[in-house]
Amino acid sequence: PPAAAAAADAASGASESCLFIEPMQWMAGSITGVIAGKLHCPKCSARLGSFNWSGISNPAGAWVTPAFQLHHSKIDTVLPKPLDAIANVRRPLLPPGVAGGPARAG
């Protein structure tokens, strides 16, 4: 799968100018009924990358099938916050039986 190929690229230290991802809901209008094409931002229509159901070669030379490729220069990267930054976040208390709350004694 494309996610495995992306992980392999990262592990090998390949210089990445692109990111291989799984198909996403916002792509449905562009990727349905065609073999290959361009991926555009659903809000501003800027070109973000390309896709090919038959596959595309990644920067390390491995074949990724199907391929949904976004170019790093065209997307914003948001880094996750470190776990210690959210460690002291208080969560609301939920009553028993509510999803995420304590289990009911049965």
CSV table of C-alpha atoms in Angstrom, one decimal:
chain,number,residue,atom,x,y,z
A,1,PRO,CA,0.0,0.0,0.0
A,2,PRO,CA,1.1,3.6,-0.5
A,3,ALA,CA,1.5,4.2,3.2
A,4,ALA,CA,4.0,1.3,3.4
A,5,ALA,CA,5.9,2.7,0.5
A,6,ALA,CA,6.1,6.1,2.2
A,7,ALA,CA,7.4,4.5,5.4
A,8,ALA,CA,10.0,2.6,3.4
A,9,ASP,CA,11.1,5.9,1.8
A,10,ALA,CA,11.5,7.6,5.2
A,11,ALA,CA,13.4,4.6,6.6
A,12,SER,CA,15.8,4.5,3.7
A,13,GLY,CA,16.6,8.2,4.1
A,14,ALA,CA,15.4,8.9,0.5
A,15,SER,CA,15.3,12.6,-0.3
A,16,GLU,CA,11.6,13.2,-0.6
A,17,SER,CA,10.0,15.9,-2.7
A,18,CYS,CA,6.7,14.2,-2.5
A,19,LEU,CA,4.4,12.3,-0.2
A,20,PHE,CA,2.5,9.2,-1.1
A,21,ILE,CA,-0.9,8.9,0.6
A,22,GLU,CA,-4.0,6.8,0.6
A,23,PRO,CA,-7.0,8.1,-1.4
A,24,MET,CA,-9.1,10.6,0.6
A,25,GLN,CA,-12.8,11.6,0.4
A,26,TRP,CA,-12.0,15.1,-1.1
A,27,MET,CA,-10.3,13.4,-4.1
A,28,ALA,CA,-13.4,11.4,-5.2
A,29,GLY,CA,-14.5,13.8,-7.9
A,30,SER,CA,-11.0,13.8,-9.5
A,31,ILE,CA,-10.1,10.1,-9.2
A,32,THR,CA,-13.3,8.3,-10.0
A,33,GLY,CA,-13.6,6.9,-13.5
A,34,VAL,CA,-10.1,7.8,-14.8
A,35,ILE,CA,-6.8,6.0,-14.6
A,36,ALA,CA,-4.5,8.9,-14.0
A,37,GLY,CA,-4.6,12.7,-13.5
A,38,LYS,CA,-3.8,15.7,-11.4
A,39,LEU,CA,-4.9,16.3,-7.8
A,40,HIS,CA,-6.2,19.8,-7.0
A,41,CYS,CA,-7.1,21.6,-3.7
A,42,PRO,CA,-10.8,21.3,-3.2
A,43,LYS,CA,-10.9,24.9,-1.8
A,44,CYS,CA,-8.7,26.9,-4.1
A,45,SER,CA,-8.1,24.5,-7.1
A,46,ALA,CA,-4.3,24.8,-6.8
A,47,ARG,CA,-2.4,21.7,-8.2
A,48,LEU,CA,-1.2,19.6,-5.3
A,49,GLY,CA,0.1,16.5,-7.0
A,50,SER,CA,-1.0,13.6,-9.2
A,51,PHE,CA,-2.5,10.1,-9.0
A,52,ASN,CA,-2.2,6.9,-11.1
A,53,TRP,CA,-4.2,3.8,-10.3
A,54,SER,CA,-1.5,1.8,-12.3
A,55,GLY,CA,1.3,3.2,-10.1
A,56,ILE,CA,4.1,5.7,-10.0
A,57,SER,CA,7.8,5.3,-9.1
A,58,ASN,CA,8.7,6.8,-5.8
A,59,PRO,CA,12.0,8.8,-5.2
A,60,ALA,CA,13.8,5.6,-4.1
A,61,GLY,CA,12.8,3.9,-7.3
A,62,ALA,CA,10.1,1.6,-5.8
A,63,TRP,CA,6.8,1.2,-7.6
A,64,VAL,CA,3.8,2.4,-5.6
A,65,THR,CA,0.4,1.0,-6.8
A,66,PRO,CA,-2.1,2.7,-6.7
A,67,ALA,CA,-0.2,6.0,-6.3
A,68,PHE,CA,-1.6,9.2,-4.8
A,69,GLN,CA,1.3,11.7,-4.7
A,70,LEU,CA,1.3,15.2,-3.1
A,71,HIS,CA,4.3,17.5,-3.7
A,72,HIS,CA,5.8,18.9,-0.4
A,73,SER,CA,6.2,22.3,-2.0
A,74,LYS,CA,2.4,22.5,-2.6
A,75,ILE,CA,1.2,21.5,0.9
A,76,ASP,CA,1.5,22.8,4.4
A,77,THR,CA,3.1,20.6,7.0
A,78,VAL,CA,1.7,20.6,10.5
A,79,LEU,CA,4.0,18.8,13.0
A,80,PRO,CA,2.3,17.0,15.9
A,81,LYS,CA,2.6,18.6,19.3
A,82,PRO,CA,4.8,16.6,21.8
A,83,LEU,CA,2.9,14.4,24.2
A,84,ASP,CA,4.1,16.4,27.2
A,85,ALA,CA,2.4,19.5,25.8
A,86,ILE,CA,-1.0,17.8,26.2
A,87,ALA,CA,-0.2,15.7,29.2
A,88,ASN,CA,-1.8,18.2,31.6
A,89,VAL,CA,-4.9,18.8,29.6
A,90,ARG,CA,-7.9,18.1,31.7
A,91,ARG,CA,-10.6,16.0,30.2
A,92,PRO,CA,-14.3,16.4,31.2
A,93,LEU,CA,-15.7,13.7,33.5
A,94,LEU,CA,-18.3,11.6,31.8
A,95,PRO,CA,-21.1,9.7,33.5
A,96,PRO,CA,-21.0,5.9,33.6
A,97,GLY,CA,-22.3,4.3,30.4
A,98,VAL,CA,-21.4,7.2,28.1
A,99,ALA,CA,-18.7,6.4,25.5
A,100,GLY,CA,-15.3,7.1,27.1
A,101,GLY,CA,-16.7,7.2,30.6
A,102,PRO,CA,-16.3,4.6,33.3
A,103,ALA,CA,-18.0,1.2,32.7
A,104,ARG,CA,-21.2,0.5,34.5
A,105,ALA,CA,-21.2,-2.1,37.2
A,106,GLY,CA,-23.3,-4.9,35.9
